[in-house]
Coordinates of C-alpha atoms in Angstrom, one line a residue:
X1 CA 58.9 96.7 52.0
X2 CA 55.6 97.1 53.9
X3 CA 53.4 100.1 53.2
X4 CA 50.6 101.5 55.3
X5 CA 47.3 103.1 54.4
X6 CA 46.0 105.5 57.0
X7 CA 42.4 106.0 58.0
X8 CA 41.3 108.2 60.9
X9 CA 38.5 108.4 63.4
X10 CA 38.0 111.5 65.5
X11 CA 38.7 110.8 69.2
X12 CA 35.3 112.1 70.2
X13 CA 33.7 109.3 68.0
X14 CA 35.7 106.4 69.3
X15 CA 34.0 106.0 72.7
X16 CA 37.4 105.4 74.2
X17 CA 37.6 108.5 76.4
X18 CA 36.0 109.8 79.5
X19 CA 33.6 112.8 79.6
X20 CA 36.4 114.9 81.2
X21 CA 38.8 114.3 78.3
X22 CA 36.1 114.8 75.7
X23 CA 35.2 118.1 77.3
X24 CA 38.8 119.1 77.4
X25 CA 39.3 118.3 73.7
X26 CA 36.2 120.3 72.9
X27 CA 37.3 123.2 75.2
X28 CA 34.0 123.0 77.1
X29 CA 33.3 125.8 79.6
X30 CA 33.1 123.2 82.4
X31 CA 36.8 122.5 82.3
X32 CA 38.2 125.8 81.3
X33 CA 39.4 126.7 84.8
X34 CA 41.6 123.5 85.0
X35 CA 44.1 124.2 82.2
X36 CA 46.2 127.2 81.3
X37 CA 46.0 127.5 77.5
X38 CA 44.3 125.3 74.9
X39 CA 46.4 123.0 72.8
X40 CA 46.3 125.0 69.6
X41 CA 49.4 126.1 67.6
X42 CA 48.7 129.7 68.1
X43 CA 48.7 129.3 71.9
X44 CA 52.4 128.5 72.0
X45 CA 53.5 132.1 71.4
X46 CA 52.2 133.2 74.8
X47 CA 53.4 130.0 76.4
X48 CA 56.9 130.6 75.1
X49 CA 56.8 134.2 76.4
X50 CA 55.7 133.2 79.8
X51 CA 58.1 130.2 80.2
X52 CA 61.0 132.5 79.1
X53 CA 60.2 134.8 82.0
X54 CA 59.8 132.0 84.6
X55 CA 62.8 129.8 83.7
X56 CA 66.2 130.9 84.9
X57 CA 69.6 130.6 83.2
X58 CA 70.8 128.8 86.3
X59 CA 68.2 126.1 85.9
X60 CA 69.1 125.7 82.3
X61 CA 72.9 125.4 83.0
X62 CA 72.2 122.9 85.7
X63 CA 69.9 120.8 83.5
X64 CA 72.5 120.6 80.6
X65 CA 75.3 119.8 83.0
X66 CA 73.2 117.0 84.6
X67 CA 72.3 115.6 81.1
X68 CA 75.9 115.5 80.1
X69 CA 76.7 113.4 83.1
X70 CA 73.7 111.1 82.5
X71 CA 74.8 110.5 78.9
X72 CA 78.3 109.6 79.8
X73 CA 79.3 106.3 78.2
X74 CA 76.4 106.3 75.7
X75 CA 77.0 106.6 72.0
X76 CA 75.2 109.8 70.9
X77 CA 73.8 110.5 67.5
X78 CA 74.5 113.9 65.9
X79 CA 70.9 114.9 66.4
X80 CA 71.1 114.2 70.2
X81 CA 74.4 116.2 70.4
X82 CA 72.8 119.1 68.5
X83 CA 69.8 119.2 70.9
X84 CA 72.0 118.9 74.0
X85 CA 73.9 121.9 72.7
X86 CA 70.7 123.8 71.8
X87 CA 69.4 123.4 75.3
X88 CA 72.1 125.8 76.5
X89 CA 70.4 128.6 74.6
X90 CA 67.6 130.7 76.0
X91 CA 65.5 130.4 72.9
X92 CA 65.3 126.6 73.2
X93 CA 62.3 124.9 74.8
X94 CA 61.2 121.3 75.5
X95 CA 58.2 119.2 74.5
X96 CA 57.9 116.5 77.1
X97 CA 56.3 113.1 77.6
X98 CA 57.1 110.6 80.3
X99 CA 56.5 107.0 81.2
X100 CA 57.6 104.2 83.5
X101 CA 60.5 102.0 82.7
X102 CA 58.3 99.3 81.2
X103 CA 60.1 96.2 80.1
X104 CA 61.1 96.6 76.4
X105 CA 58.8 99.6 76.3
X106 CA 55.8 97.5 77.7
X107 CA 52.6 98.5 75.8
X108 CA 52.6 100.1 72.4
X109 CA 51.5 103.5 73.7
X110 CA 55.0 103.9 75.2
X111 CA 56.2 104.3 71.6
X112 CA 53.2 106.4 70.6
X113 CA 53.8 108.9 73.3
X114 CA 57.4 109.4 72.3
X115 CA 56.5 109.8 68.6
X116 CA 53.9 112.3 69.6
X117 CA 56.5 114.4 71.4
X118 CA 58.9 114.2 68.5
X119 CA 56.3 115.3 66.0
X120 CA 55.0 118.0 68.2
X121 CA 58.5 119.5 68.4
X122 CA 58.7 119.3 64.6
X123 CA 55.3 121.1 64.2
X124 CA 56.3 123.8 66.6
X125 CA 59.6 124.3 64.8
X126 CA 57.8 125.0 61.5
X127 CA 55.3 127.4 63.2
X128 CA 57.9 129.2 65.3
X129 CA 61.3 129.1 63.4
X130 CA 62.9 131.7 65.6
X131 CA 63.0 129.2 68.5
X132 CA 64.4 125.6 69.0
X133 CA 62.1 122.8 70.2
X134 CA 63.6 119.6 71.7
X135 CA 61.5 116.5 72.3
X136 CA 62.1 114.9 75.8
X137 CA 61.3 111.5 77.3
X138 CA 61.2 111.7 81.1
X139 CA 62.1 108.3 82.5
X140 CA 60.0 107.6 85.7
X141 CA 63.1 106.0 87.3
X142 CA 61.9 106.6 90.9
X143 CA 58.6 104.7 90.5
X144 CA 58.5 101.7 92.8
X145 CA 55.7 99.7 91.2
X146 CA 57.8 96.8 89.8
X147 CA 54.8 94.6 89.1
X148 CA 53.4 97.2 86.7
X149 CA 56.6 97.3 84.6
X150 CA 57.9 93.8 84.8
X151 CA 56.2 92.2 81.8
X152 CA 55.5 92.5 78.1
X153 CA 52.8 91.0 76.0
X154 CA 53.1 89.5 72.5
X155 CA 50.5 87.7 70.4
X156 CA 51.3 84.5 72.3
X157 CA 50.8 86.0 75.8
X158 CA 52.7 87.6 78.6
X159 CA 56.5 87.3 79.2
X160 CA 57.2 88.1 82.9
X161 CA 60.4 89.1 84.5
X162 CA 60.7 87.0 87.7
X163 CA 62.5 89.1 90.3
X164 CA 62.2 90.2 93.9
X165 CA 62.3 94.0 93.8
X166 CA 62.1 96.9 96.2
X167 CA 62.7 100.6 95.9
X168 CA 63.1 102.8 92.8
X169 CA 62.9 100.6 89.7
X170 CA 65.5 102.7 87.8
X171 CA 68.1 101.4 90.3
X172 CA 67.3 97.8 89.8
X173 CA 69.9 95.5 88.2
X174 CA 69.0 93.7 85.1
X175 CA 69.8 90.2 86.4
X176 CA 67.2 87.6 85.4
X177 CA 66.4 89.0 82.0
X178 CA 68.4 86.3 80.1
X179 CA 65.4 84.1 80.3
X180 CA 63.2 86.8 78.7
X181 CA 65.8 87.2 75.9
X182 CA 65.6 83.4 75.2
X183 CA 61.8 83.5 75.1
X184 CA 61.8 86.4 72.7
X185 CA 64.3 84.7 70.5
X186 CA 62.1 81.6 70.5
X187 CA 58.9 83.6 69.7
X188 CA 60.4 85.7 66.9
X189 CA 62.7 83.0 65.5
X190 CA 62.6 83.7 61.7
X191 CA 63.3 86.6 59.5
X192 CA 65.6 89.6 59.6
X193 CA 63.3 91.8 61.7
X194 CA 62.9 89.0 64.2
X195 CA 66.6 88.7 64.6
X196 CA 66.8 92.5 65.1
X197 CA 64.3 92.3 67.9
X198 CA 66.2 89.5 69.7
X199 CA 69.5 91.3 69.2
X200 CA 68.1 94.6 70.5
X201 CA 66.8 93.1 73.7
X202 CA 70.1 91.4 74.4
X203 CA 72.1 94.6 73.6
X204 CA 70.0 96.6 75.9
X205 CA 69.3 94.4 78.9
X206 CA 72.3 92.1 78.9
X207 CA 74.8 94.9 78.3
X208 CA 73.6 97.5 80.8
X209 CA 73.5 96.7 84.5
X210 CA 70.7 99.0 85.7
X211 CA 67.1 99.3 84.4
X212 CA 67.5 103.1 84.0
X213 CA 70.6 102.7 81.9
X214 CA 69.0 99.9 79.9
X215 CA 65.9 102.0 79.2
X216 CA 68.0 104.9 78.1
X217 CA 70.0 102.7 75.7
X218 CA 66.7 101.2 74.3
X219 CA 65.0 104.5 73.7
X220 CA 68.2 106.1 72.4
X221 CA 68.6 103.2 69.9
X222 CA 65.0 103.5 68.7
X223 CA 64.8 107.3 68.6
X224 CA 68.3 108.8 68.8
X225 CA 68.2 109.9 65.1
X226 CA 65.3 112.2 65.9
X227 CA 67.3 114.1 68.6
X228 CA 65.1 112.9 71.5
X229 CA 66.6 113.8 74.8
X230 CA 66.2 111.4 77.7
X231 CA 66.0 112.8 81.3
X232 CA 66.4 110.9 84.5
X233 CA 64.9 112.8 87.4
X234 CA 66.7 110.6 90.0
X235 CA 69.6 113.1 90.0
X236 CA 71.2 115.0 92.9
X237 CA 71.9 118.2 90.8
X238 CA 68.3 118.3 89.4
X239 CA 66.8 117.6 92.8
X240 CA 68.7 120.5 94.2
X241 CA 66.7 122.8 92.0
X242 CA 63.5 121.5 93.5
X243 CA 64.5 121.9 97.2
X244 CA 62.4 125.1 97.8
X245 CA 59.3 123.3 96.6
X246 CA 60.1 120.2 98.7
X247 CA 60.6 122.4 101.7
X248 CA 57.1 124.0 101.2
X249 CA 55.6 120.6 100.7
X250 CA 57.1 119.2 103.9
X251 CA 56.3 122.1 106.2
X252 CA 53.2 123.8 104.6
X253 CA 51.6 120.9 102.7
X254 CA 50.7 123.3 99.8
X255 CA 49.9 120.6 97.2
X256 CA 47.3 118.9 99.4
X257 CA 45.5 122.2 100.0
X258 CA 45.5 123.2 96.3
X259 CA 44.6 119.9 94.7
X260 CA 41.9 119.2 97.3
X261 CA 40.2 122.4 96.4
X262 CA 40.4 121.6 92.7
X263 CA 39.1 118.1 93.3
X264 CA 36.0 119.6 94.9
X265 CA 35.4 121.7 91.8
X266 CA 35.9 118.6 89.6
X267 CA 33.5 116.5 91.6
X268 CA 31.1 116.2 88.7
X269 CA 33.8 114.1 87.0
X270 CA 35.7 111.2 88.4
X271 CA 39.0 112.5 89.8
X272 CA 42.1 110.5 88.9
X273 CA 44.2 110.9 92.0
X274 CA 43.7 112.1 95.6
X275 CA 46.5 114.0 97.3
X276 CA 48.1 113.0 100.6
X277 CA 49.0 115.6 103.2
X278 CA 52.7 115.1 102.2
X279 CA 53.2 114.0 98.6
X280 CA 56.8 112.9 98.9
X281 CA 58.7 109.6 99.4
X282 CA 62.0 109.1 101.2
X283 CA 64.3 107.4 98.7
X284 CA 67.4 105.4 99.5
X285 CA 68.9 102.1 98.2
X286 CA 66.1 99.5 98.1
X287 CA 63.6 101.9 99.8
X288 CA 61.0 104.4 98.6
X289 CA 58.5 104.9 101.3
X290 CA 56.0 107.7 102.2
X291 CA 56.9 110.6 104.5
X292 CA 54.1 111.4 107.0
X293 CA 53.9 114.0 109.8
X294 CA 52.9 112.8 113.2
X295 CA 52.5 115.6 115.7
X296 CA 55.9 117.3 115.8
X297 CA 57.9 114.6 114.0
X298 CA 58.2 113.2 110.5
X299 CA 58.3 109.5 110.0
X300 CA 59.1 107.3 107.0
X301 CA 56.3 104.8 106.7
X302 CA 57.2 101.1 107.5
X303 CA 60.6 102.0 108.8
X304 CA 62.3 103.2 112.0
X305 CA 63.4 106.5 110.3
X306 CA 62.1 109.5 112.2
X307 CA 63.1 113.2 111.9
X308 CA 62.4 116.3 113.9
X309 CA 61.6 119.4 111.8
X310 CA 65.2 120.6 112.2
X311 CA 66.7 117.2 111.3
X312 CA 64.4 117.0 108.3
X313 CA 65.4 120.5 107.1
X314 CA 69.1 119.5 107.4
X315 CA 68.5 116.2 105.6
X316 CA 66.9 118.0 102.7
X317 CA 69.8 120.4 102.4
X318 CA 72.4 117.8 102.6
X319 CA 70.7 115.0 100.7
X320 CA 68.1 116.5 98.3
X321 CA 68.3 113.3 96.2
X322 CA 66.6 111.4 99.0
X323 CA 63.3 113.2 98.5
X324 CA 61.2 111.7 95.7
X325 CA 57.9 113.4 94.4
X326 CA 54.8 111.2 94.0
X327 CA 52.3 111.4 91.2
X328 CA 51.0 114.7 92.4
X329 CA 54.4 116.5 92.8
X330 CA 56.3 114.9 89.9
X331 CA 54.7 117.1 87.2
X332 CA 55.8 120.1 89.2
X333 CA 59.3 118.7 89.5
X334 CA 59.4 118.2 85.7
X335 CA 58.3 121.8 85.0
X336 CA 60.7 123.3 87.5
X337 CA 63.8 121.7 85.9
X338 CA 62.8 121.8 82.2
X339 CA 62.2 124.8 79.9
X340 CA 59.0 123.0 79.0
X341 CA 56.0 124.2 77.0
X342 CA 53.7 121.2 76.7
X343 CA 53.2 117.8 78.4
X344 CA 52.0 115.0 76.2
X345 CA 50.2 112.1 77.9
X346 CA 47.4 109.6 77.7
X347 CA 43.8 110.3 78.8
X348 CA 44.5 109.1 82.4
X349 CA 47.6 111.3 82.7
X350 CA 45.8 114.4 81.4
X351 CA 42.9 113.7 83.8
X352 CA 45.2 114.1 86.8
X353 CA 47.2 117.0 85.2
X354 CA 43.8 118.8 85.1
X355 CA 43.7 118.6 88.9
X356 CA 47.1 120.3 89.3
X357 CA 46.9 123.9 87.8
X358 CA 46.1 125.5 91.2
X359 CA 49.1 123.8 92.7
X360 CA 51.4 125.3 90.1
X361 CA 49.9 128.7 90.7
X362 CA 50.5 128.4 94.4
X363 CA 54.3 128.3 93.8
X364 CA 54.5 130.5 90.7
X365 CA 55.5 127.8 88.2
X366 CA 54.1 128.0 84.6
X367 CA 51.5 125.4 84.0
X368 CA 52.2 123.6 80.6
X369 CA 49.9 123.2 77.7
X370 CA 48.4 119.7 77.9
X371 CA 48.3 117.5 74.8
X372 CA 46.5 114.2 74.4
X373 CA 49.0 111.8 72.7
X374 CA 48.5 110.2 69.3
X375 CA 46.8 106.8 69.3
X376 CA 46.6 104.1 66.7
X377 CA 45.3 100.7 65.7
X378 CA 47.3 98.5 63.3
X379 CA 45.5 96.0 61.0
X380 CA 46.6 93.8 58.1
X381 CA 45.0 94.4 54.7
X382 CA 43.3 91.0 54.8
X383 CA 41.7 91.9 58.1
X384 CA 40.4 95.2 56.7
X385 CA 39.0 93.3 53.7
X386 CA 37.1 91.0 56.1
X387 CA 35.6 94.1 57.8
X388 CA 34.4 95.4 54.5
X389 CA 32.8 92.1 53.5
X390 CA 30.8 92.2 56.7
X391 CA 29.7 95.7 55.7
X392 CA 31.2 97.2 58.8
X393 CA 33.3 100.3 59.5
X394 CA 36.6 100.2 61.4
X395 CA 35.0 102.1 64.3
X396 CA 32.4 99.4 64.6
X397 CA 35.2 97.3 66.0
X398 CA 35.7 99.8 68.8
X399 CA 32.2 98.9 70.2
X400 CA 31.6 96.5 73.1
X401 CA 31.0 92.9 72.3
X402 CA 27.3 93.3 72.9
X403 CA 27.0 96.4 70.8
X404 CA 29.0 94.9 67.9
X405 CA 26.9 91.7 68.0
X406 CA 23.7 93.8 67.8
X407 CA 25.1 96.0 65.0
X408 CA 25.9 92.9 62.9
X409 CA 22.4 91.4 63.5
X410 CA 20.6 94.6 62.7
X411 CA 22.7 95.1 59.5
X412 CA 22.2 91.5 58.3
X413 CA 18.4 91.5 58.8
X414 CA 16.3 91.7 55.7
X415 CA 13.6 93.7 57.6
X416 CA 13.9 96.5 60.1
X417 CA 14.3 95.2 63.7
X418 CA 13.4 98.6 65.2
X419 CA 9.8 99.2 66.2
X420 CA 10.3 102.9 66.4
X421 CA 7.5 103.5 63.8
X422 CA 5.1 101.5 66.0
X423 CA 6.2 103.5 69.1
X424 CA 5.4 106.7 67.2
X425 CA 1.9 105.4 66.5
X426 CA 1.3 104.6 70.1
X427 CA 2.7 108.0 71.2
X428 CA 0.4 109.7 68.7
X429 CA -2.7 107.6 69.7
X430 CA -2.2 108.3 73.4
X431 CA -1.5 112.0 72.8
X432 CA -5.0 112.1 71.2
X433 CA -6.5 110.3 74.2
X434 CA -4.8 112.6 76.6
X435 CA -6.4 115.6 74.8
X436 CA -9.8 114.0 75.0
X437 CA -9.4 113.4 78.8
X438 CA -8.4 117.0 79.3
X439 CA -11.7 118.0 77.8
X440 CA -13.9 115.4 79.5
X441 CA -13.0 113.5 82.7
X442 CA -9.5 114.0 84.0
X443 CA -9.9 111.1 86.4
X444 CA -9.0 108.7 83.5
X445 CA -5.5 110.2 83.2
X446 CA -3.9 107.6 85.4
X447 CA -5.5 104.6 83.6
X448 CA -4.5 106.0 80.2
X449 CA -0.9 106.6 81.3
X450 CA -0.7 103.1 82.7
X451 CA -2.0 101.6 79.4
X452 CA 0.4 103.7 77.4
X453 CA 3.4 102.4 79.5
X454 CA 2.1 98.8 79.2
X455 CA 2.0 99.0 75.5
X456 CA 5.4 100.7 75.1
X457 CA 6.9 98.1 77.5
X458 CA 5.4 95.4 75.3
X459 CA 7.0 96.8 72.2
X460 CA 10.4 96.9 74.0
X461 CA 10.1 93.2 74.8
X462 CA 9.0 92.3 71.3
X463 CA 12.0 94.3 69.9
X464 CA 14.4 92.5 72.1
X465 CA 13.0 89.1 71.0
X466 CA 13.3 90.1 67.4
X467 CA 16.9 91.1 68.0
X468 CA 17.7 87.8 69.7
X469 CA 16.1 85.8 66.9
X470 CA 18.1 87.7 64.3
X471 CA 21.3 87.2 66.3
X472 CA 20.7 83.5 66.2
X473 CA 20.2 83.7 62.5
X474 CA 23.3 85.8 62.1
X475 CA 25.5 83.8 64.3
X476 CA 28.2 83.1 61.7
X477 CA 28.6 86.8 60.8
X478 CA 28.7 87.7 64.5
X479 CA 31.4 85.2 65.2
X480 CA 33.5 86.6 62.3
X481 CA 33.0 90.1 63.5
X482 CA 34.0 89.3 67.0
X483 CA 37.1 87.5 65.7
X484 CA 38.1 90.7 63.9
X485 CA 37.4 92.7 67.1
X486 CA 40.1 90.6 68.8
X487 CA 42.8 92.2 66.6
X488 CA 41.7 95.6 68.0
X489 CA 41.2 94.3 71.6
X490 CA 43.7 91.4 72.0
X491 CA 43.3 89.7 75.4
X492 CA 40.2 91.9 75.8
X493 CA 42.3 95.1 76.0
X494 CA 42.7 97.9 73.5
X495 CA 45.6 97.0 71.2
X496 CA 47.9 99.9 72.1
X497 CA 47.4 99.3 75.8
X498 CA 48.5 95.6 75.8
X499 CA 50.7 94.5 72.9
X500 CA 54.4 95.2 72.8
X501 CA 56.0 97.1 69.8
X502 CA 58.0 94.0 69.0
X503 CA 54.9 92.3 67.6
X504 CA 54.8 94.8 64.8
X505 CA 58.5 95.4 64.5
X506 CA 59.1 91.7 64.0
X507 CA 56.6 91.8 61.1
X508 CA 57.3 95.2 59.5
X509 CA 60.7 96.2 60.7
X510 CA 61.8 99.8 61.0
X511 CA 59.0 100.8 58.6
X512 CA 56.6 100.5 61.5
X513 CA 58.2 103.3 63.6
X514 CA 59.1 105.3 60.5
X515 CA 55.4 105.3 59.5
X516 CA 54.4 106.6 63.0
X517 CA 57.0 109.4 62.6
X518 CA 55.7 110.3 59.2
X519 CA 51.9 109.9 59.8
X520 CA 51.2 111.0 63.4
X521 CA 49.7 114.5 63.4
X522 CA 49.9 115.9 66.9
X523 CA 47.5 118.8 66.4
X524 CA 44.7 116.6 65.1
X525 CA 42.6 114.7 67.7
X526 CA 42.1 111.5 65.9
X527 CA 42.7 107.8 66.2
X528 CA 45.0 106.6 63.3
X529 CA 44.2 103.3 61.8
X530 CA 47.1 101.8 59.8
X531 CA 46.3 99.1 57.3
X532 CA 49.4 97.2 56.4
X533 CA 50.2 95.9 52.9
X534 CA 53.2 93.5 53.0

């Protein structure tokens, strides 16, 4: 049975996050206007109170009824049944994360996001025992970027689903995945855990006929025992609740105005998304195209579909399911239909959520608390021992290739490669000269400054040459360090953003996910490093 030792690195020390996210984590004054409440346990009392006032019994009843339909035909755990029942009660709230329907979960962070939601709900349950907290996975079934979800990566490389696809990915059939099943079976061909992986893939994708149903079955199989509730927003009854907001978007373009104003305030950072005048798609079978306004008419881009204002109002009332929010409006849609307190996402997601608070305020919907999901790196004990032998720390492997190479060279040198002491001598000498000039002839100031710059530049060049010489001398150690870095950045991408969970499940079995559920601490902003003993 594998066991895992856990080490942690504060997020702010990893170098993995943008200034915007670091400022958010540190509650810097510069970003205070862009979120509602900070992500602290004590903040949730007021969040519960506000959401209670702004979420109607009708929305709650509609949500539960829709979920009961969505779960028809699925085998439910007792925990899921309990949470579906709990959602009927006014003292029950959700803790939500969302993701695309990535093939077999896609990158590892798909799993990390869901575990973060589950553990956040557990932590809130302890802190606020008078309420119920239900973890939710929102399936992005209406997304139409098939290329982005159509592959998974193992240690051997990418497995790609070859398929012609258009429209909402959740509606796609699963034809063509038999080949991926064979490739997975070939790759993980020995051991009980490997057989479980192959069996799970076949059970999910060869049994269900749509990608939405397959993803629901997969996530329910992995996390059903935790009570995780899976929501599909591509639902007529749920879309009906969103009609007033869609109407305002079509005829007032409220989100464009609100988000554009926020983006102007955020211009010192790099904004994640830019709003369109209408942030909606028209959705039918095989089609999800933008809606644009042209003079007095509304057109669906790249089609012959055109509406007058009256026709579009009628279409919305009769077929609300045909109106699909884009990345700007989808967060609002989630918060309208769910009794939600907190949204859990990655750094990129939180960056665009920070652009949206004014849009929520424009329509009187409670803005959720924003939580950065848990993150992790998984290493074998033998890899960790090699790190120690090189006298490196785990966070050294988070450095760039150049920075890590320099770090190894500097550490392995038997004399200091830094010429900072010599710089200090030059600075002191020229400070003395500048004092003499001030008392004698100020016309020498330019010549003295030029000489100082020349000598400092000369030291910079000497320091670089010393470093290059030491890197040649330390070539073997650098090669070993960079080989270790590849476990953290396989295929030159951060481990959790590229590898599929099957890589570690095949090796460690259910203990891998069990460890995440036991060890992820959602109210600590830290990267978890799991060192596996097998």
